[in-house]
PDB file of C-alpha atoms and ligand atoms in Angstrom:
ATOM      1  CA  MET Q 741       0.464 -20.014  -8.998  1.00  0.00           C
ATOM      2  CA  THR Q 742       2.533 -17.622 -11.124  1.00  0.00           C
ATOM      3  CA  ILE Q 743       2.644 -13.959 -10.192  1.00  0.00           C
ATOM      4  CA  PRO Q 744       3.620 -11.689 -13.087  1.00  0.00           C
ATOM      5  CA  LEU Q 745       6.857  -9.688 -12.536  1.00  0.00           C
ATOM      6  CA  LEU Q 746       7.132  -6.705 -14.889  1.00  0.00           C
ATOM      7  CA  SER Q 747      10.670  -5.258 -15.050  1.00  0.00           C
ATOM      8  CA  PHE Q 748      11.480  -1.720 -16.146  1.00  0.00           C
ATOM      9  CA  ALA Q 749      14.791   0.076 -16.846  1.00  0.00           C
ATOM     10  CA  ASP Q 750      13.147   3.459 -17.254  1.00  0.00           C
ATOM     11  CA  GLU Q 751      11.608   5.124 -14.206  1.00  0.00           C
ATOM     12  CA  ARG Q 752       9.057   7.116 -16.099  1.00  0.00           C
ATOM     13  CA  GLU Q 753       7.785   3.953 -17.921  1.00  0.00           C
ATOM     14  CA  TRP Q 754       7.700   2.051 -14.586  1.00  0.00           C
ATOM     15  CA  ARG Q 755       5.732   4.868 -12.896  1.00  0.00           C
ATOM     16  CA  GLU Q 756       3.289   5.306 -15.836  1.00  0.00           C
ATOM     17  CA  HIS Q 757       2.567   1.583 -16.006  1.00  0.00           C
ATOM     18  CA  ILE Q 758       1.741   1.439 -12.333  1.00  0.00           C
ATOM     19  CA  VAL Q 759      -0.426   4.575 -12.438  1.00  0.00           C
ATOM     20  CA  SER Q 760      -2.259   3.288 -15.591  1.00  0.00           C
ATOM     21  CA  ASP Q 761      -2.897  -0.060 -13.820  1.00  0.00           C
ATOM     22  CA  ILE Q 762      -4.254   1.783 -10.753  1.00  0.00           C
ATOM     23  CA  LEU Q 763      -6.509   3.935 -12.948  1.00  0.00           C
ATOM     24  CA  LEU Q 764      -7.800   0.746 -14.661  1.00  0.00           C
ATOM     25  CA  GLU Q 765      -8.894  -0.585 -11.279  1.00  0.00           C
ATOM     26  CA  VAL Q 766     -10.550   2.669 -10.332  1.00  0.00           C
ATOM     27  CA  GLY Q 767     -12.279   2.857 -13.697  1.00  0.00           C
ATOM     28  CA  LYS Q 768     -13.576  -0.738 -13.341  1.00  0.00           C
ATOM     29  CA  ALA Q 769     -15.008   0.063  -9.913  1.00  0.00           C
ATOM     30  CA  GLU Q 770     -16.542   3.291 -11.136  1.00  0.00           C
ATOM     31  CA  LYS Q 771     -18.127   1.620 -14.191  1.00  0.00           C
ATOM     32  CA  SER Q 772     -19.614  -1.024 -11.919  1.00  0.00           C
ATOM     33  CA  GLY Q 773     -21.391   1.703  -9.999  1.00  0.00           C
ATOM     34  CA  ARG Q 774     -19.199   1.635  -6.880  1.00  0.00           C
ATOM     35  CA  LYS Q 775     -19.088   4.884  -4.985  1.00  0.00           C
ATOM     36  CA  ALA Q 776     -15.827   4.364  -3.062  1.00  0.00           C
ATOM     37  CA  PHE Q 777     -12.401   2.966  -3.870  1.00  0.00           C
ATOM     38  CA  HIS Q 778     -10.172   1.981  -0.980  1.00  0.00           C
ATOM     39  CA  ILE Q 779      -6.395   1.812  -1.456  1.00  0.00           C
ATOM     40  CA  SER Q 780      -3.926   0.592   1.171  1.00  0.00           C
ATOM     41  CA  LEU Q 781      -0.534   2.227   0.557  1.00  0.00           C
ATOM     42  CA  ALA Q 782       2.978   0.954   1.325  1.00  0.00           C
ATOM     43  CA  GLY Q 783       5.366   3.131   3.239  1.00  0.00           C
ATOM     44  CA  GLY Q 784       9.092   3.301   2.740  1.00  0.00           C
ATOM     45  CA  THR Q 785      10.736   5.252  -0.097  1.00  0.00           C
ATOM     46  CA  THR Q 786      10.183   3.281  -3.309  1.00  0.00           C
ATOM     47  CA  PRO Q 787       6.526   4.180  -3.937  1.00  0.00           C
ATOM     48  CA  GLU Q 788       6.892   7.978  -3.417  1.00  0.00           C
ATOM     49  CA  PRO Q 789       7.372   8.906  -7.118  1.00  0.00           C
ATOM     50  CA  VAL Q 790       4.461   6.653  -8.025  1.00  0.00           C
ATOM     51  CA  TYR Q 791       2.199   8.318  -5.442  1.00  0.00           C
ATOM     52  CA  ARG Q 792       3.258  11.766  -6.681  1.00  0.00           C
ATOM     53  CA  ALA Q 793       2.422  10.810 -10.310  1.00  0.00           C
ATOM     54  CA  LEU Q 794      -0.941   9.408  -9.241  1.00  0.00           C
ATOM     55  CA  ALA Q 795      -1.798  12.545  -7.218  1.00  0.00           C
ATOM     56  CA  GLU Q 796      -0.935  14.761 -10.211  1.00  0.00           C
ATOM     57  CA  ASP Q 797      -2.855  12.620 -12.745  1.00  0.00           C
ATOM     58  CA  SER Q 798      -5.882  14.422 -14.183  1.00  0.00           C
ATOM     59  CA  ARG Q 799      -7.617  11.169 -15.081  1.00  0.00           C
ATOM     60  CA  ILE Q 800      -8.122  10.100 -11.491  1.00  0.00           C
ATOM     61  CA  GLY Q 801      -8.946  13.667 -10.627  1.00  0.00           C
ATOM     62  CA  THR Q 802     -11.855  13.527 -13.102  1.00  0.00           C
ATOM     63  CA  MET Q 803     -12.976  10.030 -11.987  1.00  0.00           C
ATOM     64  CA  SER Q 804     -13.093  11.259  -8.409  1.00  0.00           C
ATOM     65  CA  ALA Q 805     -16.331  13.148  -9.283  1.00  0.00           C
ATOM     66  CA  ARG Q 806     -18.090   9.788  -9.463  1.00  0.00           C
ATOM     67  CA  ILE Q 807     -16.103   7.628  -7.041  1.00  0.00           C
ATOM     68  CA  GLN Q 808     -14.594   8.744  -3.718  1.00  0.00           C
ATOM     69  CA  VAL Q 809     -11.020   7.541  -3.375  1.00  0.00           C
ATOM     70  CA  HIS Q 810      -9.819   6.598   0.122  1.00  0.00           C
ATOM     71  CA  PHE Q 811      -6.105   6.162   0.936  1.00  0.00           C
ATOM     72  CA  TRP Q 812      -5.117   4.047   3.933  1.00  0.00           C
ATOM     73  CA  VAL Q 813      -1.612   3.466   5.309  1.00  0.00           C
ATOM     74  CA  GLY Q 814      -0.731  -0.235   5.290  1.00  0.00           C
ATOM     75  CA  ASP Q 815       1.705   0.039   8.133  1.00  0.00           C
ATOM     76  CA  GLU Q 816       3.176   2.777  10.313  1.00  0.00           C
ATOM     77  CA  ARG Q 817       6.180   3.456  12.457  1.00  0.00           C
ATOM     78  CA  VAL Q 818       5.695   4.337  16.111  1.00  0.00           C
ATOM     79  CA  VAL Q 819       7.262   7.818  15.778  1.00  0.00           C
ATOM     80  CA  PRO Q 820       5.759  11.283  16.060  1.00  0.00           C
ATOM     81  CA  ALA Q 821       3.343  12.240  13.225  1.00  0.00           C
ATOM     82  CA  ASP Q 822       5.767  14.912  11.954  1.00  0.00           C
ATOM     83  CA  SER Q 823       8.781  12.596  11.973  1.00  0.00           C
ATOM     84  CA  PRO Q 824      10.453  11.994   8.536  1.00  0.00           C
ATOM     85  CA  TRP Q 825      10.098   8.320   9.440  1.00  0.00           C
ATOM     86  CA  ARG Q 826       6.329   8.477   9.524  1.00  0.00           C
ATOM     87  CA  ASN Q 827       4.676   6.850   6.486  1.00  0.00           C
ATOM     88  CA  GLY Q 828       1.527   8.863   7.034  1.00  0.00           C
ATOM     89  CA  ARG Q 829       3.485  12.147   6.809  1.00  0.00           C
ATOM     90  CA  MET Q 830       4.707  11.271   3.294  1.00  0.00           C
ATOM     91  CA  ILE Q 831       1.235  10.062   2.289  1.00  0.00           C
ATOM     92  CA  ALA Q 832      -0.527  13.063   3.677  1.00  0.00           C
ATOM     93  CA  GLU Q 833       1.977  15.395   2.003  1.00  0.00           C
ATOM     94  CA  THR Q 834       1.294  13.598  -1.304  1.00  0.00           C
ATOM     95  CA  PHE Q 835      -2.455  13.158  -1.139  1.00  0.00           C
ATOM     96  CA  GLY Q 836      -3.565  15.602   1.490  1.00  0.00           C
ATOM     97  CA  PRO Q 837      -5.603  18.806   0.884  1.00  0.00           C
ATOM     98  CA  ALA Q 838      -2.629  21.104   0.302  1.00  0.00           C
ATOM     99  CA  ALA Q 839      -1.124  18.737  -2.257  1.00  0.00           C
ATOM    100  CA  ALA Q 840      -1.277  18.055  -5.948  1.00  0.00           C
ATOM    101  CA  THR Q 841      -4.789  16.592  -5.532  1.00  0.00           C
ATOM    102  CA  ARG Q 842      -6.086  20.125  -5.488  1.00  0.00           C
ATOM    103  CA  GLY Q 843      -7.069  19.431  -9.089  1.00  0.00           C
ATOM    104  CA  TRP Q 844      -9.281  16.461  -8.147  1.00  0.00           C
ATOM    105  CA  VAL Q 845     -12.969  17.075  -8.413  1.00  0.00           C
ATOM    106  CA  ARG Q 846     -13.347  15.377  -5.057  1.00  0.00           C
ATOM    107  CA  PRO Q 847     -10.064  15.244  -3.045  1.00  0.00           C
ATOM    108  CA  PRO Q 848      -9.211  11.818  -1.650  1.00  0.00           C
ATOM    109  CA  VAL Q 849      -9.879  10.862   1.960  1.00  0.00           C
ATOM    110  CA  VAL Q 850      -6.621  10.078   3.722  1.00  0.00           C
ATOM    111  CA  HIS Q 851      -6.922   7.750   6.736  1.00  0.00           C
ATOM    112  CA  LEU Q 852      -3.852   8.053   8.950  1.00  0.00           C
ATOM    113  CA  TRP Q 853      -2.896   5.911  11.982  1.00  0.00           C
ATOM    114  CA  PRO Q 854      -3.704   7.848  15.153  1.00  0.00           C
ATOM    115  CA  GLU Q 855      -0.703   9.183  17.056  1.00  0.00           C
ATOM    116  CA  LYS Q 856      -1.242   7.395  20.296  1.00  0.00           C
ATOM    117  CA  ASP Q 857      -0.002   4.301  22.133  1.00  0.00           C
ATOM    118  CA  PRO Q 858       0.425   1.497  19.620  1.00  0.00           C
ATOM    119  CA  SER Q 859      -2.277  -0.734  21.095  1.00  0.00           C
ATOM    120  CA  GLY Q 860      -4.820   2.051  21.130  1.00  0.00           C
ATOM    121  CA  ALA Q 861      -3.781   3.212  17.667  1.00  0.00           C
ATOM    122  CA  CYS Q 862      -4.177  -0.274  16.213  1.00  0.00           C
ATOM    123  CA  GLN Q 863      -7.591  -0.646  17.797  1.00  0.00           C
ATOM    124  CA  THR Q 864      -8.746   2.801  16.580  1.00  0.00           C
ATOM    125  CA  TYR Q 865      -7.442   2.239  13.056  1.00  0.00           C
ATOM    126  CA  ALA Q 866      -9.224  -1.190  12.836  1.00  0.00           C
ATOM    127  CA  GLU Q 867     -12.450   0.427  13.975  1.00  0.00           C
ATOM    128  CA  GLU Q 868     -12.062   3.153  11.306  1.00  0.00           C
ATOM    129  CA  LEU Q 869     -11.463   0.464   8.698  1.00  0.00           C
ATOM    130  CA  LYS Q 870     -14.599  -1.482   9.760  1.00  0.00           C
ATOM    131  CA  ALA Q 871     -16.696   1.717   9.859  1.00  0.00           C
ATOM    132  CA  ALA Q 872     -15.616   2.486   6.298  1.00  0.00           C
ATOM    133  CA  MET Q 873     -15.736  -0.984   4.717  1.00  0.00           C
ATOM    134  CA  GLY Q 874     -17.744  -3.178   7.060  1.00  0.00           C
ATOM    135  CA  ARG Q 875     -16.588  -5.932   9.476  1.00  0.00           C
ATOM    136  CA  GLN Q 876     -14.608  -7.814   6.813  1.00  0.00           C
ATOM    137  CA  PRO Q 877     -12.787  -4.960   5.037  1.00  0.00           C
ATOM    138  CA  VAL Q 878     -11.776  -5.671   1.412  1.00  0.00           C
ATOM    139  CA  PHE Q 879      -9.412  -3.180  -0.146  1.00  0.00           C
ATOM    140  CA  ASP Q 880      -9.953  -2.505  -3.815  1.00  0.00           C
ATOM    141  CA  LEU Q 881      -6.161  -2.286  -4.116  1.00  0.00           C
ATOM    142  CA  SER Q 882      -3.183  -2.780  -1.839  1.00  0.00           C
ATOM    143  CA  ILE Q 883       0.099  -1.314  -2.883  1.00  0.00           C
ATOM    144  CA  LEU Q 884       2.961  -3.136  -1.115  1.00  0.00           C
ATOM    145  CA  GLY Q 885       6.714  -2.799  -0.809  1.00  0.00           C
ATOM    146  CA  ILE Q 886       9.190  -5.573  -0.192  1.00  0.00           C
ATOM    147  CA  GLY Q 887      12.256  -5.655   2.036  1.00  0.00           C
ATOM    148  CA  ALA Q 888      15.420  -7.489   1.123  1.00  0.00           C
ATOM    149  CA  ASP Q 889      14.415  -9.973   3.813  1.00  0.00           C
ATOM    150  CA  GLY Q 890      10.981 -10.600   2.310  1.00  0.00           C
ATOM    151  CA  HIS Q 891       9.002  -8.500   4.720  1.00  0.00           C
ATOM    152  CA  THR Q 892       6.090  -6.426   3.494  1.00  0.00           C
ATOM    153  CA  ALA Q 893       4.001  -3.741   5.264  1.00  0.00           C
ATOM    154  CA  GLY Q 894       4.961  -4.248   8.959  1.00  0.00           C
ATOM    155  CA  LEU Q 895       5.056  -8.012   8.685  1.00  0.00           C
ATOM    156  CA  PHE Q 896       8.675  -8.803   9.519  1.00  0.00           C
ATOM    157  CA  THR Q 897       8.539 -12.422  10.690  1.00  0.00           C
ATOM    158  CA  LEU Q 898       6.680 -15.570   9.515  1.00  0.00           C
ATOM    159  CA  ALA Q 899       4.788 -15.444  12.787  1.00  0.00           C
ATOM    160  CA  ASP Q 900       3.617 -11.878  11.913  1.00  0.00           C
ATOM    161  CA  ALA Q 901       2.422 -13.107   8.574  1.00  0.00           C
ATOM    162  CA  MET Q 902       1.075 -16.575   9.401  1.00  0.00           C
ATOM    163  CA  ASN Q 903      -1.130 -15.703  12.367  1.00  0.00           C
ATOM    164  CA  ALA Q 904      -4.589 -16.596  11.078  1.00  0.00           C
ATOM    165  CA  ASP Q 905      -6.103 -15.150  14.215  1.00  0.00           C
ATOM    166  CA  ALA Q 906      -4.298 -11.795  13.945  1.00  0.00           C
ATOM    167  CA  PRO Q 907      -6.481  -8.717  14.501  1.00  0.00           C
ATOM    168  CA  LEU Q 908      -6.911  -6.318  11.558  1.00  0.00           C
ATOM    169  CA  ALA Q 909      -4.139  -4.116  12.928  1.00  0.00           C
ATOM    170  CA  PHE Q 910      -1.436  -4.999  15.433  1.00  0.00           C
ATOM    171  CA  SER Q 911       2.022  -4.027  16.685  1.00  0.00           C
ATOM    172  CA  THR Q 912       5.216  -5.646  15.393  1.00  0.00           C
ATOM    173  CA  VAL Q 913       8.982  -5.269  15.791  1.00  0.00           C
ATOM    174  CA  ALA Q 914      11.234  -4.378  12.850  1.00  0.00           C
ATOM    175  CA  PRO Q 915      14.891  -5.465  12.776  1.00  0.00           C
ATOM    176  CA  SER Q 916      15.851  -1.948  11.829  1.00  0.00           C
ATOM    177  CA  GLU Q 917      15.072   1.429  13.382  1.00  0.00           C
ATOM    178  CA  PRO Q 918      12.439   2.642  14.021  1.00  0.00           C
ATOM    179  CA  SER Q 919      11.800  -0.819  15.403  1.00  0.00           C
ATOM    180  CA  GLU Q 920       8.317  -0.253  16.841  1.00  0.00           C
ATOM    181  CA  ARG Q 921       5.815  -0.746  14.049  1.00  0.00           C
ATOM    182  CA  MET Q 922       2.055  -1.155  13.520  1.00  0.00           C
ATOM    183  CA  THR Q 923       0.676  -3.027  10.545  1.00  0.00           C
ATOM    184  CA  LEU Q 924      -2.462  -4.226   8.860  1.00  0.00           C
ATOM    185  CA  SER Q 925      -2.710  -8.024   8.956  1.00  0.00           C
ATOM    186  CA  ALA Q 926      -1.563 -10.361   6.222  1.00  0.00           C
ATOM    187  CA  GLY Q 927      -5.156 -11.525   6.011  1.00  0.00           C
ATOM    188  CA  VAL Q 928      -6.748  -8.217   5.279  1.00  0.00           C
ATOM    189  CA  LEU Q 929      -4.014  -7.321   2.724  1.00  0.00           C
ATOM    190  CA  ARG Q 930      -4.248 -10.780   1.059  1.00  0.00           C
ATOM    191  CA  GLN Q 931      -7.943 -10.416   0.456  1.00  0.00           C
ATOM    192  CA  SER Q 932      -7.575  -7.156  -1.450  1.00  0.00           C
ATOM    193  CA  ARG Q 933      -9.204  -7.278  -4.859  1.00  0.00           C
ATOM    194  CA  ARG Q 934      -5.820  -6.436  -6.345  1.00  0.00           C
ATOM    195  CA  ILE Q 935      -2.276  -6.262  -5.028  1.00  0.00           C
ATOM    196  CA  MET Q 936       0.576  -4.368  -6.701  1.00  0.00           C
ATOM    197  CA  VAL Q 937       4.118  -4.803  -5.346  1.00  0.00           C
ATOM    198  CA  VAL Q 938       6.313  -1.809  -6.120  1.00  0.00           C
ATOM    199  CA  ALA Q 939      10.010  -2.668  -5.840  1.00  0.00           C
ATOM    200  CA  ARG Q 940      13.169  -0.997  -6.949  1.00  0.00           C
ATOM    201  CA  GLY Q 941      16.890  -1.680  -7.057  1.00  0.00           C
ATOM    202  CA  ALA Q 942      19.134  -4.650  -7.917  1.00  0.00           C
ATOM    203  CA  GLY Q 943      19.231  -5.504  -4.208  1.00  0.00           C
ATOM    204  CA  LYS Q 944      15.531  -6.438  -4.303  1.00  0.00           C
ATOM    205  CA  LYS Q 945      15.789  -8.823  -7.290  1.00  0.00           C
ATOM    206  CA  PRO Q 946      17.100 -11.838  -5.393  1.00  0.00           C
ATOM    207  CA  ILE Q 947      14.238 -11.769  -2.901  1.00  0.00           C
ATOM    208  CA  LEU Q 948      11.697 -11.243  -5.641  1.00  0.00           C
ATOM    209  CA  ASP Q 949      13.088 -14.244  -7.536  1.00  0.00           C
ATOM    210  CA  ALA Q 950      13.095 -16.332  -4.331  1.00  0.00           C
ATOM    211  CA  VAL Q 951       9.503 -15.374  -3.538  1.00  0.00           C
ATOM    212  CA  LEU Q 952       8.367 -16.202  -7.063  1.00  0.00           C
ATOM    213  CA  LEU Q 953      10.262 -19.582  -6.927  1.00  0.00           C
ATOM    214  CA  GLY Q 954       8.279 -20.338  -3.744  1.00  0.00           C
ATOM    215  CA  LYS Q 955      11.057 -22.654  -2.404  1.00  0.00           C
ATOM    216  CA  HIS Q 956      11.085 -20.801   0.888  1.00  0.00           C
ATOM    217  CA  ALA Q 957       8.401 -18.891   2.748  1.00  0.00           C
ATOM    218  CA  TYR Q 958       8.815 -15.185   3.441  1.00  0.00           C
ATOM    219  CA  PRO Q 959       6.289 -12.907   5.158  1.00  0.00           C
ATOM    220  CA  ILE Q 960       5.241 -11.484   1.773  1.00  0.00           C
ATOM    221  CA  SER Q 961       4.628 -15.033   0.572  1.00  0.00           C
ATOM    222  CA  PHE Q 962       1.566 -15.117   2.824  1.00  0.00           C
ATOM    223  CA  VAL Q 963       0.090 -12.047   1.270  1.00  0.00           C
ATOM    224  CA  LEU Q 964       0.577 -12.400  -2.485  1.00  0.00           C
ATOM    225  CA  GLY Q 965      -1.669 -14.566  -4.629  1.00  0.00           C
ATOM    226  CA  GLY Q 966      -3.572 -14.692  -7.944  1.00  0.00           C
ATOM    227  CA  ASN Q 967      -4.639 -11.032  -7.420  1.00  0.00           C
ATOM    228  CA  SER Q 968      -1.010  -9.852  -7.397  1.00  0.00           C
ATOM    229  CA  VAL Q 969       1.432  -8.256  -9.801  1.00  0.00           C
ATOM    230  CA  ILE Q 970       5.027  -7.086  -9.220  1.00  0.00           C
ATOM    231  CA  TYR Q 971       6.331  -3.909 -10.796  1.00  0.00           C
ATOM    232  CA  PHE Q 972      10.168  -3.970 -10.585  1.00  0.00           C
ATOM    233  CA  MET Q 973      12.334  -0.993 -11.435  1.00  0.00           C
ATOM    234  CA  GLU Q 974      15.959  -2.151 -12.047  1.00  0.00           C
TER     235      GLU Q 974
HETATM  236  C1  6PG K1261       7.718   0.544   5.798  1.00  0.00           C
HETATM  237  C2  6PG K1261       7.080  -0.189   4.615  1.00  0.00           C
HETATM  238  C3  6PG K1261       7.902  -1.433   4.328  1.00  0.00           C
HETATM  239  C4  6PG K1261       8.515  -1.040   2.989  1.00  0.00           C
HETATM  240  C5  6PG K1261       9.715  -1.943   2.692  1.00  0.00           C
HETATM  241  C6  6PG K1261      10.447  -1.440   1.471  1.00  0.00           C
HETATM  242  O1  6PG K1261       7.011   1.162   6.569  1.00  0.00           O
HETATM  243  O2  6PG K1261       8.935   0.569   5.726  1.00  0.00           O
HETATM  244  O3  6PG K1261       5.850  -0.255   4.478  1.00  0.00           O
HETATM  245  O4  6PG K1261       7.189  -2.641   4.225  1.00  0.00           O
HETATM  246  O5  6PG K1261       7.555  -1.163   1.967  1.00  0.00           O
HETATM  247  O6  6PG K1261      10.548  -1.902   3.817  1.00  0.00           O
HETATM  248  O7  6PG K1261      10.889  -0.143   1.730  1.00  0.00           O
HETATM  249  P1  6PG K1261      11.643   0.711   0.616  1.00  0.00           P
HETATM  250  O8  6PG K1261      10.646   0.920  -0.450  1.00  0.00           O
HETATM  251  O9  6PG K1261      12.014   2.002   1.285  1.00  0.00           O
HETATM  252  O10 6PG K1261      12.771  -0.137   0.129  1.00  0.00           O
END
């Protein structure tokens, strides 16, 4: 299966394409009468400018009157909630009540991983997911990053990504600090209605090419599918 890779040399164009694509998905859901739109967000650094542009976009702010947007955190680091390493801190600062989303008719709901022991946090987050979306949660959209080793979310090994019996949320170990992580499963991410990979920098191009060639399996290989698109900023 071919996964489209759209390359950009201009950051504004890259950002605007991704935001427009997200808005298209929200618009489709709204027009089909859906009342909620659930987005799982990647952590790391690449997506931040995209998230800021989305938060500040008046079009989604208007659509929020008719469809409640929910932001979830696809994976988290086991660090204090106020740590600069915490994905939820960046996401809450971008989409939280004090942020640019003040202009939304209905501010988004931001679902953060609880700050407790990893096992308890994973269980609580999974319960929150099921309470919001039912026992088989299906995200409307998952935004994913990719590491130079082919990891995505908190899925760092093939075992992390291939475990068909994995719970919705579980602990993993990253090869770089902070090493203790928590992640949504490859399965729940894979069954998203749409997946957008947001990648940036020449260092990421070899792994993107390798994943698309499919000659070797990487953790992200077990998540992407016909629902996926890659937005690459050179
Ligand atoms: C995390 C992420 C992780 C990230 C990649 C790429 O918590 O670190 O969710 O999967 O998306 O490591 O990170 P950068 O965008 O910072 O390169």
